[in-house]
Amino acid sequence: MTLLIRSQAERTAPPARRRRRLSSHSLMGPVMAAPALILLAVFLAIPFLGAIAMSFYRLQLNSTRAPRFIGLEQYSRLFADPDISAAFLHSLGNNFTFAAVVVPVQTALALGLALLVNGKLRGMAVFRTMFFMPLVFPLALVAVVWRLIFARDDHGLLNSAISLFTGGSVGPHDWLGSSATAMGAIIVMSIWQSVSFQMIILLGGLQAVPHDLYEAASLDRAGRWSQFLHVTVPGIRNTLIFVALLTTVFSFRLFDQVYLLGQSGSVDIESTQTMMYQVITTGYDQNNIGQGAAMAVVFLVIVTIVAVIQRRLVRQEGSIR
Amino acid sequence: MTRVRSIKRSRLLSGTGRYALLVFFGLIFFVPVYYLLVGSLRPGDKVLGGLSALVPSDLSLDNYAGVFNRFSNDTTGYVWQFAGVSLAVTAMVVLGGLLVNSLAGYALARMKWRGRNIVLLLVTIMTIIPFEAVALPLYYMLSGQRNTLYVQALPFLANAFSIFLFYTYFLSIPVEVEEAATIDGAGPVRTLFQVVAPMSLPAYATVAILTFLGQWGQYLWPVLMITDTKLRPLPLELSVFQNAQPPEWGPVLAFGVLFVLPVLVVFLIFQRSFVASVASSGVKG
């Protein structure tokens, strides 16, 4: 994600020679950057190093026992201690399932929707407004509304709709409570809330594609589909990559919906818990901060690996082009 | 002529099929919103009534009155209190964030100083670290500051991603504009706020909107840090409220509307510029 942004930034950067002329205030630079940098150090960099340090200790809040150094034990437990590793590995798997579905589906859907709302059409403003509305919904509220939509028995909106369309032949289903559909329900919920964000970014990309390219293509008798493949997709390639990377990083942070629904007892925990859910329940709910910190470190390593792999893939593809 | 062609070009589908899809997706996006609004106006026992819950009958403001009645003493807290906390924290984060992040973005984009490249690299790396990964150590480090207002805002003021958005935007502005100001004797802070910032409204708007939405819905950090009812922001109180037994769905939905309606109204008014600024941030990076 960041590398992509950087390379774009460098391309638009003015030549270094010019920039130097503005740089007489050599002390002002660090002074102006200082507030943000100090805050970032205190609230991001130091806690990040703190997480690594804490993961080597047995640590509890408000405990009379002093922190005890236990080396790599927390890490080995994540993979060997049956009490901890089963839930942890399960969460890890759930994270990958979520990302594997959400990243391609949401990106493709966002592109489809962006194409759909691109261009002028009577009433388009109304449709766009409807599409964008979920964006301002905080996840705490999304969880409330969808909990009612997915409610078990025939009082749930979804069950009631299904029963109407099938003439009552399909009975009610406990969407969130059943292990078979719980993750699917969370996926639908989270795509509903955030797909328009990706759609807006792609819409911006679509509108930046030079118009004469389409004119040239239609002179060449290219059909709509072939224009899409040979003009639109290459034209928004960078935006598309940006959106996919963004979605991937976000998909690994899945926490709010799962935790909110978990607290209410309406969701099947085992099939929906994620790494972040494990980190918080272990560290906060069970007051086992060292173990939670170890999970957070593993979580971060995995997020970084995924980001790096994606970047590699993207770069290779770029060099072929 | 060109306009006709541009309409033709931009669609893969013919008019009718396109409208059908627009209506289909429009409903998917809108029905849950509508469900929330109608449900908040209907008797609590009719909120969970299958499809009949969508029929706007028996409308009244009782649920809203119920919310204000329920949160009417010091033990339960007050609605205005939750809203006040959310507003105060969000305002601090948005305004403070615009200030410190744009200053840093400017210093990185336009000024030369020792260590600038290393700082740029570190900021880049920090955009990958999600807050969730450091939430637990922060909770441990700041456990003495639990149940305060400022601890809800402080960790979110500086944001590596916002710094980056400002940095890239400032780079795209022609340097000549600022040279005139520099020749006139303006220092970098004055140049930033009097010359560069007015030209960078899309960047400021994007950062403001994204920060606002993120902060208004902030849930994880208050869960860890806030137990005092007086200092609960709206998302935290909503989750406490929805888990009350037995759940009072009518008032819960009314509370949800109070939570999102101000944002929704502002969004509807500024929709065009909202979409434009977010879109431009994506294209520019």
Coordinates of C-alpha atoms in Angstrom, one line a residue:
Chain A
M1 CA 0.0 0.0 0.0
T2 CA 2.5 2.5 1.1
L3 CA 5.1 1.7 -1.5
L4 CA 2.5 2.3 -4.2
I5 CA 1.7 5.7 -2.7
R6 CA 5.4 6.6 -2.4
S7 CA 6.2 5.8 -6.0
Q8 CA 3.3 7.9 -7.1
A9 CA 4.4 10.7 -4.9
E10 CA 7.9 10.6 -6.2
R11 CA 6.7 10.7 -9.7
T12 CA 4.9 14.0 -9.0
A13 CA 7.7 15.4 -7.0
P14 CA 9.4 18.5 -8.3
P15 CA 13.1 18.2 -9.1
A16 CA 15.3 18.2 -6.0
R17 CA 17.2 21.3 -7.2
R18 CA 14.1 23.4 -7.0
R19 CA 13.1 22.1 -3.6
R20 CA 16.4 23.2 -2.1
R21 CA 15.6 26.8 -2.7
L22 CA 12.7 26.6 -0.1
S23 CA 14.9 25.1 2.5
S24 CA 16.6 27.9 4.2
H25 CA 14.9 27.2 7.6
S26 CA 16.8 24.1 8.5
L27 CA 15.6 24.1 12.1
M28 CA 12.0 24.8 11.3
G29 CA 11.6 21.4 9.6
P30 CA 12.1 19.2 12.7
V31 CA 10.2 21.7 14.8
M32 CA 7.1 21.5 12.6
A33 CA 7.3 17.8 12.3
A34 CA 7.9 17.3 16.0
P35 CA 4.3 17.3 17.4
A36 CA 3.2 14.6 15.1
L37 CA 6.4 12.6 15.4
I38 CA 6.4 12.7 19.2
L39 CA 2.8 11.5 19.3
L40 CA 3.5 8.8 16.8
A41 CA 6.5 7.6 18.9
V42 CA 4.6 7.6 22.2
F43 CA 1.4 6.1 20.9
L44 CA 2.5 3.8 18.1
A45 CA 6.2 3.1 18.0
I46 CA 6.9 2.7 21.8
P47 CA 3.8 0.5 22.4
F48 CA 4.8 -1.5 19.4
L49 CA 8.2 -2.2 20.9
G50 CA 6.4 -2.6 24.2
A51 CA 4.3 -5.4 22.7
I52 CA 7.4 -7.3 21.8
A53 CA 8.9 -6.8 25.3
M54 CA 5.7 -7.8 27.0
S55 CA 5.3 -10.9 25.0
F56 CA 8.3 -12.3 26.9
Y57 CA 6.7 -11.8 30.3
R58 CA 3.9 -13.2 32.3
L59 CA 2.0 -10.0 32.9
Q60 CA -1.3 -9.1 34.6
L61 CA -2.9 -5.8 35.4
N62 CA -3.7 -5.0 39.0
S63 CA -2.0 -8.1 40.1
T64 CA 0.2 -8.5 43.2
R65 CA 2.5 -10.8 41.3
A66 CA 5.5 -9.1 39.7
P67 CA 6.0 -9.5 35.9
R68 CA 8.0 -12.7 35.3
F69 CA 10.3 -13.2 32.4
I70 CA 9.4 -16.4 30.6
G71 CA 11.2 -16.0 27.3
L72 CA 9.5 -17.5 24.3
E73 CA 7.0 -19.6 26.3
Q74 CA 4.0 -17.4 25.2
Y75 CA 4.9 -18.0 21.6
S76 CA 5.4 -21.7 21.9
R77 CA 2.0 -21.9 23.7
L78 CA 0.3 -20.3 20.7
F79 CA 1.2 -23.4 18.7
A80 CA 1.6 -26.1 21.2
D81 CA -0.6 -25.5 24.3
P82 CA -3.9 -27.1 23.4
D83 CA -5.9 -24.7 25.6
I84 CA -4.5 -21.7 23.7
S85 CA -3.4 -22.9 20.3
A86 CA -6.7 -24.4 19.2
A87 CA -8.6 -21.1 19.5
F88 CA -5.6 -19.2 18.2
L89 CA -5.1 -21.3 15.1
H90 CA -8.8 -21.3 14.5
S91 CA -8.9 -17.5 14.6
L92 CA -5.9 -17.4 12.2
G93 CA -7.9 -19.6 9.8
N94 CA -11.0 -17.4 10.1
N95 CA -8.9 -14.4 9.3
F96 CA -7.6 -16.0 6.1
T97 CA -11.1 -17.2 5.2
F98 CA -12.5 -13.7 5.7
A99 CA -9.7 -12.0 3.7
A100 CA -9.8 -14.7 0.9
V101 CA -13.5 -14.0 0.4
V102 CA -13.7 -10.3 1.1
V103 CA -10.7 -9.0 -0.8
P104 CA -11.7 -10.4 -4.3
V105 CA -15.5 -10.1 -3.8
Q106 CA -15.5 -6.6 -2.4
T107 CA -13.0 -5.3 -4.9
A108 CA -14.9 -6.8 -7.8
L109 CA -18.2 -5.6 -6.5
A110 CA -16.8 -2.1 -5.9
L111 CA -15.6 -2.0 -9.5
G112 CA -18.9 -3.2 -10.8
L113 CA -20.8 -0.6 -8.7
A114 CA -18.4 2.2 -9.7
L115 CA -19.1 1.3 -13.4
L116 CA -22.8 1.2 -12.6
V117 CA -22.9 4.7 -11.1
N118 CA -20.4 6.2 -13.5
G119 CA -21.9 8.6 -16.1
K120 CA -25.0 10.6 -16.2
L121 CA -28.4 9.0 -16.0
R122 CA -31.7 10.3 -14.8
G123 CA -32.1 9.8 -11.1
M124 CA -28.5 8.8 -10.6
A125 CA -28.0 11.3 -7.7
V126 CA -30.6 9.4 -5.7
F127 CA -29.0 6.0 -6.4
R128 CA -25.6 7.3 -5.5
T129 CA -26.9 8.7 -2.2
M130 CA -28.5 5.3 -1.4
F131 CA -25.3 3.5 -2.2
F132 CA -23.2 5.8 0.0
M133 CA -25.4 5.8 3.1
P134 CA -23.8 2.8 4.9
L135 CA -20.5 4.6 4.9
V136 CA -21.4 6.8 7.7
F137 CA -22.7 3.9 9.8
P138 CA -20.4 3.1 12.7
L139 CA -19.7 -0.6 13.1
A140 CA -21.4 -0.6 16.6
L141 CA -24.6 0.4 14.8
V142 CA -24.1 -1.9 11.9
A143 CA -24.0 -4.8 14.3
V144 CA -27.3 -3.8 15.9
V145 CA -29.2 -3.4 12.6
W146 CA -27.8 -6.6 11.0
R147 CA -28.3 -8.6 14.2
L148 CA -32.1 -7.9 13.7
I149 CA -31.9 -8.6 10.0
F150 CA -30.2 -11.9 10.7
A151 CA -32.4 -12.7 13.7
R152 CA -33.3 -16.4 14.1
D153 CA -36.9 -17.7 13.8
D154 CA -39.3 -16.0 11.5
H155 CA -39.1 -12.6 13.2
G156 CA -35.8 -11.9 11.4
L157 CA -36.1 -9.7 8.3
L158 CA -34.0 -12.1 6.2
N159 CA -35.9 -15.2 7.3
S160 CA -39.2 -13.5 6.7
A161 CA -38.2 -12.4 3.2
I162 CA -36.9 -15.9 2.3
S163 CA -40.1 -17.5 3.6
L164 CA -42.2 -15.1 1.5
F165 CA -40.2 -15.7 -1.7
T166 CA -40.2 -19.5 -1.3
G167 CA -43.9 -19.6 -0.3
G168 CA -42.9 -20.8 3.2
S169 CA -41.2 -23.9 2.1
V170 CA -37.8 -22.9 3.5
G171 CA -37.9 -22.6 7.3
P172 CA -36.1 -20.0 9.4
H173 CA -32.4 -20.3 9.9
D174 CA -30.2 -18.9 12.7
W175 CA -27.8 -17.0 10.4
L176 CA -25.4 -15.7 13.0
G177 CA -25.7 -18.6 15.5
S178 CA -25.0 -21.4 13.2
S179 CA -21.4 -22.3 12.5
A180 CA -22.1 -22.8 8.8
T181 CA -23.4 -19.3 8.1
A182 CA -22.0 -17.1 10.8
M183 CA -18.8 -16.1 9.0
G184 CA -20.8 -15.6 5.8
A185 CA -23.2 -13.3 7.6
I186 CA -20.3 -11.2 9.0
I187 CA -18.8 -11.0 5.5
V188 CA -22.1 -9.7 4.1
M189 CA -22.4 -7.2 6.9
S190 CA -18.9 -5.9 6.5
I191 CA -19.1 -5.7 2.7
W192 CA -22.4 -3.8 3.0
Q193 CA -20.8 -1.2 5.3
S194 CA -17.6 -0.6 3.4
V195 CA -17.9 -1.5 -0.3
S196 CA -19.0 2.1 -1.2
F197 CA -15.8 3.5 0.1
Q198 CA -13.8 1.4 -2.4
M199 CA -16.4 2.3 -5.0
I200 CA -15.8 6.0 -4.5
I201 CA -12.0 5.6 -4.9
L202 CA -12.5 3.5 -8.1
L203 CA -15.0 6.0 -9.4
G204 CA -12.3 8.7 -9.0
G205 CA -10.0 6.4 -10.9
L206 CA -12.5 5.8 -13.7
Q207 CA -13.1 9.5 -14.2
A208 CA -9.4 10.1 -14.5
V209 CA -9.0 7.8 -17.5
P210 CA -8.4 10.0 -20.5
H211 CA -11.5 10.3 -22.8
D212 CA -9.6 10.1 -26.0
L213 CA -8.5 6.6 -25.2
Y214 CA -12.1 5.5 -25.5
E215 CA -12.6 7.5 -28.6
A216 CA -9.6 5.8 -30.2
A217 CA -10.8 2.4 -29.1
S218 CA -14.3 3.0 -30.6
L219 CA -12.7 4.1 -33.8
D220 CA -10.9 0.8 -33.8
R221 CA -14.4 -0.8 -33.5
A222 CA -13.7 -2.1 -30.0
G223 CA -16.8 -3.4 -28.3
R224 CA -17.8 -2.3 -24.8
W225 CA -16.3 -5.4 -23.2
S226 CA -13.0 -5.0 -25.1
Q227 CA -12.9 -1.3 -24.2
F228 CA -13.4 -2.3 -20.6
L229 CA -10.5 -4.8 -20.7
H230 CA -8.1 -2.8 -22.8
V231 CA -8.8 0.8 -21.8
T232 CA -10.6 0.9 -18.4
V233 CA -8.7 -1.8 -16.5
P234 CA -5.2 -0.7 -17.5
G235 CA -6.3 2.9 -16.9
I236 CA -7.4 2.3 -13.3
R237 CA -4.8 -0.3 -12.6
N238 CA -3.0 1.6 -9.9
T239 CA -6.2 2.6 -8.2
L240 CA -7.4 -1.0 -8.4
I241 CA -4.2 -2.2 -6.7
F242 CA -4.5 0.5 -4.1
V243 CA -8.0 -0.6 -3.3
A244 CA -7.1 -4.3 -3.1
L245 CA -4.2 -3.6 -0.7
L246 CA -6.3 -1.4 1.4
T247 CA -9.0 -4.0 1.7
T248 CA -6.5 -6.7 2.6
V249 CA -5.0 -4.7 5.4
F250 CA -8.4 -3.8 6.7
S251 CA -9.7 -7.3 6.5
F252 CA -7.1 -8.5 8.9
R253 CA -8.2 -6.0 11.4
L254 CA -11.7 -7.5 11.7
F255 CA -12.7 -7.1 15.3
D256 CA -15.6 -4.7 16.1
Q257 CA -18.4 -6.7 14.6
V258 CA -17.3 -10.0 16.0
Y259 CA -16.7 -8.7 19.4
L260 CA -19.9 -6.7 19.5
L261 CA -22.0 -9.7 18.4
G262 CA -20.0 -12.0 20.7
Q263 CA -20.8 -9.9 23.7
S264 CA -24.5 -10.1 22.9
G265 CA -24.2 -13.9 22.5
S266 CA -26.0 -13.9 19.2
V267 CA -23.0 -15.2 17.1
D268 CA -21.3 -18.5 16.8
I269 CA -17.9 -17.5 18.4
E270 CA -15.8 -20.4 17.2
S271 CA -16.5 -19.8 13.5
T272 CA -16.2 -16.0 13.6
Q273 CA -13.4 -15.2 16.1
T274 CA -10.4 -13.5 14.6
M275 CA -6.8 -12.8 15.7
M276 CA -7.8 -9.4 17.0
Y277 CA -10.6 -11.0 18.9
Q278 CA -8.2 -13.4 20.5
V279 CA -5.8 -10.7 21.3
I280 CA -8.4 -8.6 23.2
T281 CA -10.2 -11.5 24.9
T282 CA -6.9 -13.0 26.1
G283 CA -5.3 -9.7 27.1
Y284 CA -8.2 -7.8 28.4
D285 CA -11.1 -10.1 29.3
Q286 CA -8.8 -12.8 30.7
N287 CA -6.2 -10.3 32.0
N288 CA -3.3 -12.3 30.4
I289 CA -1.5 -9.4 28.8
G290 CA 1.8 -11.1 28.0
Q291 CA -0.1 -13.8 26.1
G292 CA -2.2 -11.2 24.3
A293 CA 0.9 -9.3 23.4
A294 CA 2.5 -12.3 21.9
M295 CA -0.6 -12.8 19.8
A296 CA -0.5 -9.2 18.7
V297 CA 3.1 -9.6 17.6
V298 CA 2.3 -12.7 15.6
F299 CA -0.7 -10.8 14.1
L300 CA 1.5 -7.9 13.1
V301 CA 4.1 -10.2 11.6
I302 CA 1.4 -11.9 9.5
V303 CA -0.1 -8.6 8.3
T304 CA 3.4 -7.4 7.3
I305 CA 4.1 -10.6 5.4
V306 CA 0.8 -10.4 3.6
A307 CA 1.5 -6.8 2.7
V308 CA 5.0 -7.6 1.5
I309 CA 3.9 -10.5 -0.6
Q310 CA 1.2 -8.5 -2.2
R311 CA 3.6 -5.7 -3.0
R312 CA 6.0 -8.2 -4.6
L313 CA 3.2 -9.6 -6.8
V314 CA 2.1 -6.2 -7.8
R315 CA 5.6 -5.1 -8.6
Q316 CA 6.3 -8.2 -10.8
E317 CA 3.1 -7.6 -12.7
G318 CA 4.1 -4.0 -13.2
S319 CA 7.5 -4.9 -14.6
I320 CA 5.9 -7.2 -17.2
R321 CA 3.7 -4.4 -18.4
Chain B
M1 CA -22.5 15.1 -29.2
T2 CA -19.6 14.4 -27.0
R3 CA -21.9 14.1 -24.0
V4 CA -24.0 11.5 -25.8
R5 CA -21.0 9.5 -26.7
S6 CA -19.6 9.7 -23.2
I7 CA -22.8 8.4 -21.8
K8 CA -22.7 5.5 -24.3
R9 CA -19.2 4.7 -23.5
S10 CA -19.4 4.6 -19.8
R11 CA -22.0 1.8 -19.6
L12 CA -21.7 -1.8 -20.4
L13 CA -25.4 -2.4 -20.0
S14 CA -28.4 -1.0 -21.7
G15 CA -30.7 1.5 -19.9
T16 CA -33.3 -0.9 -18.5
G17 CA -30.8 -3.5 -17.3
R18 CA -28.8 -0.7 -15.7
Y19 CA -31.8 0.7 -13.9
A20 CA -32.7 -2.8 -12.7
L21 CA -29.3 -3.2 -11.2
L22 CA -29.3 0.3 -9.7
V23 CA -32.6 -0.4 -8.0
F24 CA -31.5 -3.8 -6.8
F25 CA -28.3 -2.5 -5.2
G26 CA -30.0 0.7 -4.1
L27 CA -32.5 -1.4 -2.1
I28 CA -29.7 -3.6 -0.6
F29 CA -27.9 -0.5 0.6
F30 CA -31.0 1.4 1.7
V31 CA -33.3 -1.2 3.3
P32 CA -31.2 -1.6 6.5
V33 CA -31.1 2.2 6.8
Y34 CA -34.8 2.4 6.3
Y35 CA -35.3 -0.5 8.8
L36 CA -33.4 1.4 11.4
L37 CA -35.4 4.6 10.9
V38 CA -38.9 2.9 10.8
G39 CA -38.0 0.6 13.6
S40 CA -37.0 3.5 15.8
L41 CA -40.5 4.9 15.3
R42 CA -42.5 1.8 16.0
P43 CA -43.4 0.0 19.2
G44 CA -40.5 -2.1 20.5
D45 CA -42.4 -5.4 20.2
K46 CA -43.0 -4.8 16.5
V47 CA -39.4 -4.2 15.5
L48 CA -38.8 -7.9 15.2
G49 CA -41.8 -8.7 13.1
G50 CA -40.3 -10.1 9.9
L51 CA -41.2 -8.1 6.8
S52 CA -44.1 -6.4 8.6
A53 CA -41.4 -4.4 10.4
L54 CA -40.9 -2.5 7.2
V55 CA -44.4 -1.2 7.1
P56 CA -44.5 2.3 8.6
S57 CA -47.5 2.0 10.8
D58 CA -48.1 2.8 14.5
L59 CA -45.4 5.5 14.2
S60 CA -44.6 7.5 17.3
L61 CA -41.7 9.1 19.0
D62 CA -42.2 7.0 22.2
N63 CA -38.9 5.2 21.7
Y64 CA -37.0 8.5 21.6
A65 CA -38.8 9.6 24.8
G66 CA -37.9 6.1 26.2
V67 CA -34.2 6.7 25.5
F68 CA -34.2 10.1 27.3
N69 CA -36.2 8.6 30.2
R70 CA -33.9 5.7 30.5
F71 CA -30.8 7.7 30.5
S72 CA -31.9 10.3 33.0
N73 CA -29.8 9.8 36.1
D74 CA -26.1 9.6 37.2
T75 CA -26.0 5.8 37.3
T76 CA -27.3 5.3 33.8
G77 CA -25.7 8.5 32.4
Y78 CA -27.4 10.9 30.1
V79 CA -27.8 10.8 26.3
W80 CA -26.4 14.3 26.0
Q81 CA -23.4 13.1 28.0
F82 CA -22.6 10.3 25.7
A83 CA -23.0 12.6 22.7
G84 CA -20.9 15.3 24.4
V85 CA -18.1 12.9 25.0
S86 CA -18.2 11.6 21.4
L87 CA -18.3 15.2 20.1
A88 CA -15.5 16.4 22.3
V89 CA -13.2 13.5 21.6
T90 CA -13.9 13.6 17.8
A91 CA -13.4 17.4 17.6
M92 CA -10.1 17.1 19.4
V93 CA -8.9 14.3 17.1
V94 CA -10.1 15.9 13.9
L95 CA -8.8 19.5 14.6
G96 CA -5.7 18.5 16.4
G97 CA -5.0 15.9 13.7
L98 CA -5.4 18.4 10.8
L99 CA -2.9 20.6 12.6
V100 CA -0.1 18.3 13.6
N101 CA -0.3 16.0 10.5
S102 CA -0.3 18.8 8.0
L103 CA 2.6 20.4 9.7
A104 CA 4.5 17.2 9.6
G105 CA 3.4 16.5 6.0
Y106 CA 4.7 20.0 5.0
A107 CA 8.0 19.6 6.8
L108 CA 8.5 16.3 5.0
A109 CA 7.4 17.5 1.6
R110 CA 9.0 21.0 1.4
M111 CA 11.8 21.5 3.9
K112 CA 15.2 20.1 4.0
W113 CA 16.6 18.9 7.3
R114 CA 18.9 16.3 8.7
G115 CA 17.2 13.0 9.1
R116 CA 14.2 13.9 6.9
N117 CA 14.6 10.8 4.8
I118 CA 14.8 8.5 7.7
V119 CA 11.7 10.1 9.3
L120 CA 9.9 9.6 5.9
L121 CA 10.9 6.0 5.9
L122 CA 9.7 5.5 9.5
V123 CA 6.4 7.2 8.8
T124 CA 5.9 4.9 5.8
I125 CA 6.5 1.9 7.9
M126 CA 4.2 3.1 10.6
T127 CA 1.3 3.3 8.1
I128 CA 1.3 -0.5 8.1
I129 CA 1.0 -0.9 11.9
P130 CA -2.7 -1.0 12.7
F131 CA -3.7 0.5 16.0
E132 CA -5.3 -2.8 17.0
A133 CA -1.8 -4.3 17.2
V134 CA -0.6 -1.8 19.8
A135 CA -3.9 -1.5 21.7
L136 CA -3.0 -4.0 24.4
P137 CA 0.4 -2.6 25.3
L138 CA -1.1 1.0 25.3
Y139 CA -3.8 -0.2 27.6
Y140 CA -1.2 -1.5 30.0
M141 CA 1.0 1.6 29.7
L142 CA -1.9 4.0 30.2
S143 CA -3.8 2.0 32.8
G144 CA -3.3 4.9 35.2
Q145 CA -5.1 7.2 32.8
R146 CA -8.3 5.1 32.4
N147 CA -11.6 6.9 32.5
T148 CA -10.3 10.3 31.3
L149 CA -11.5 12.3 28.4
Y150 CA -8.1 13.1 26.9
V151 CA -6.9 9.5 26.9
Q152 CA -9.7 8.7 24.4
A153 CA -8.3 11.3 21.9
L154 CA -4.5 11.4 22.4
P155 CA -3.5 8.2 20.6
F156 CA -5.3 9.2 17.5
L157 CA -4.1 12.8 17.0
A158 CA -1.0 11.8 15.0
N159 CA -1.7 9.5 12.1
A160 CA 0.9 8.2 9.8
F161 CA -1.6 7.8 6.9
S162 CA -2.8 11.3 7.3
I163 CA 0.8 12.6 7.3
F164 CA 1.2 10.7 4.1
L165 CA -1.9 12.1 2.4
F166 CA -0.7 15.6 3.2
Y167 CA 2.8 14.8 2.1
T168 CA 1.8 13.6 -1.3
Y169 CA -0.7 16.4 -1.8
F170 CA 1.9 19.1 -0.9
L171 CA 4.4 17.6 -3.3
S172 CA 1.9 18.0 -6.2
I173 CA 1.6 21.7 -5.7
P174 CA 3.9 23.8 -7.9
V175 CA 6.8 25.1 -5.8
E176 CA 6.7 28.5 -7.5
V177 CA 3.6 29.5 -5.6
E178 CA 5.5 29.3 -2.3
E179 CA 8.6 30.9 -3.6
A180 CA 6.7 34.2 -4.0
A181 CA 5.7 34.0 -0.3
T182 CA 9.2 33.1 0.8
I183 CA 10.6 36.1 -1.1
D184 CA 8.1 38.3 0.7
G185 CA 9.6 37.1 3.9
A186 CA 7.0 34.6 5.1
G187 CA 8.3 31.8 7.3
P188 CA 7.3 28.2 6.5
V189 CA 4.4 28.1 9.0
R190 CA 2.9 31.2 7.6
T191 CA 3.5 29.9 4.0
L192 CA 1.8 26.7 4.9
F193 CA -1.3 28.2 6.5
Q194 CA -1.7 31.2 4.3
V195 CA -0.6 29.9 0.9
V196 CA -0.5 26.2 0.8
A197 CA -3.4 25.2 3.0
P198 CA -6.0 27.2 1.1
M199 CA -4.9 25.4 -2.1
S200 CA -5.0 22.1 -0.4
L201 CA -8.6 22.0 0.7
P202 CA -9.3 18.6 -0.9
A203 CA -6.4 17.1 1.2
Y204 CA -7.7 18.7 4.4
A205 CA -11.2 17.7 3.6
T206 CA -10.2 14.1 3.0
V207 CA -8.3 13.8 6.2
A208 CA -11.0 15.5 8.2
I209 CA -13.8 13.2 6.8
L210 CA -11.8 10.0 7.2
T211 CA -10.7 11.0 10.7
F212 CA -14.2 12.0 11.7
L213 CA -15.8 8.8 10.5
G214 CA -13.1 6.6 12.1
Q215 CA -13.3 8.5 15.4
W216 CA -17.1 8.8 15.7
G217 CA -17.3 5.0 15.5
Q218 CA -14.3 4.3 17.6
Y219 CA -15.1 1.2 19.7
L220 CA -12.0 -0.9 20.7
W221 CA -10.1 1.8 22.6
P222 CA -13.1 3.0 24.7
V223 CA -13.9 -0.7 25.5
L224 CA -10.4 -1.0 27.0
M225 CA -10.1 2.4 28.7
I226 CA -13.6 3.5 29.8
T227 CA -15.7 1.9 32.5
D228 CA -17.1 5.2 33.9
T229 CA -20.6 5.8 32.5
K230 CA -20.0 9.5 32.5
L231 CA -17.2 9.2 30.0
R232 CA -18.6 6.6 27.6
P233 CA -18.8 7.6 24.0
L234 CA -21.8 6.7 21.9
P235 CA -20.6 3.5 20.3
L236 CA -19.6 2.0 23.6
E237 CA -22.9 2.9 25.2
L238 CA -24.8 1.6 22.2
S239 CA -23.2 -1.8 22.6
V240 CA -23.9 -1.8 26.4
F241 CA -27.5 -0.8 25.7
Q242 CA -28.1 -3.5 23.0
N243 CA -26.9 -6.2 25.3
A244 CA -29.2 -5.3 28.1
Q245 CA -31.6 -8.0 29.1
P246 CA -34.3 -8.2 27.9
P247 CA -33.3 -6.1 24.8
E248 CA -35.6 -3.1 24.2
W249 CA -35.2 -3.0 20.5
G250 CA -37.4 0.1 19.9
P251 CA -35.3 2.4 22.2
V252 CA -32.0 0.7 21.1
L253 CA -32.8 1.6 17.5
A254 CA -33.9 5.1 18.5
F255 CA -30.5 5.5 20.3
G256 CA -28.9 4.3 17.1
V257 CA -30.7 6.9 15.0
L258 CA -29.6 9.6 17.5
F259 CA -26.1 8.3 17.0
V260 CA -26.0 8.3 13.2
L261 CA -28.6 10.9 12.2
P262 CA -26.4 14.0 12.7
V263 CA -23.6 12.4 10.6
L264 CA -26.1 11.2 8.0
V265 CA -27.6 14.7 7.6
V266 CA -24.2 16.4 7.3
F267 CA -23.2 13.7 4.8
L268 CA -26.3 14.3 2.7
I269 CA -25.6 18.0 2.6
F270 CA -21.9 17.6 1.7
Q271 CA -22.2 14.4 -0.3
R272 CA -20.8 15.9 -3.5
S273 CA -17.6 17.3 -1.9
F274 CA -17.3 14.2 0.3
V275 CA -17.2 11.9 -2.7
A276 CA -15.0 14.2 -4.7
S277 CA -12.4 14.5 -2.0
V278 CA -12.3 10.8 -1.1
A279 CA -12.0 10.0 -4.8
S280 CA -9.2 12.4 -5.4
S281 CA -7.3 11.0 -2.4
G282 CA -7.5 7.5 -3.9
V283 CA -6.3 8.6 -7.3
K284 CA -3.5 10.7 -6.0
G285 CA -2.6 8.0 -3.5

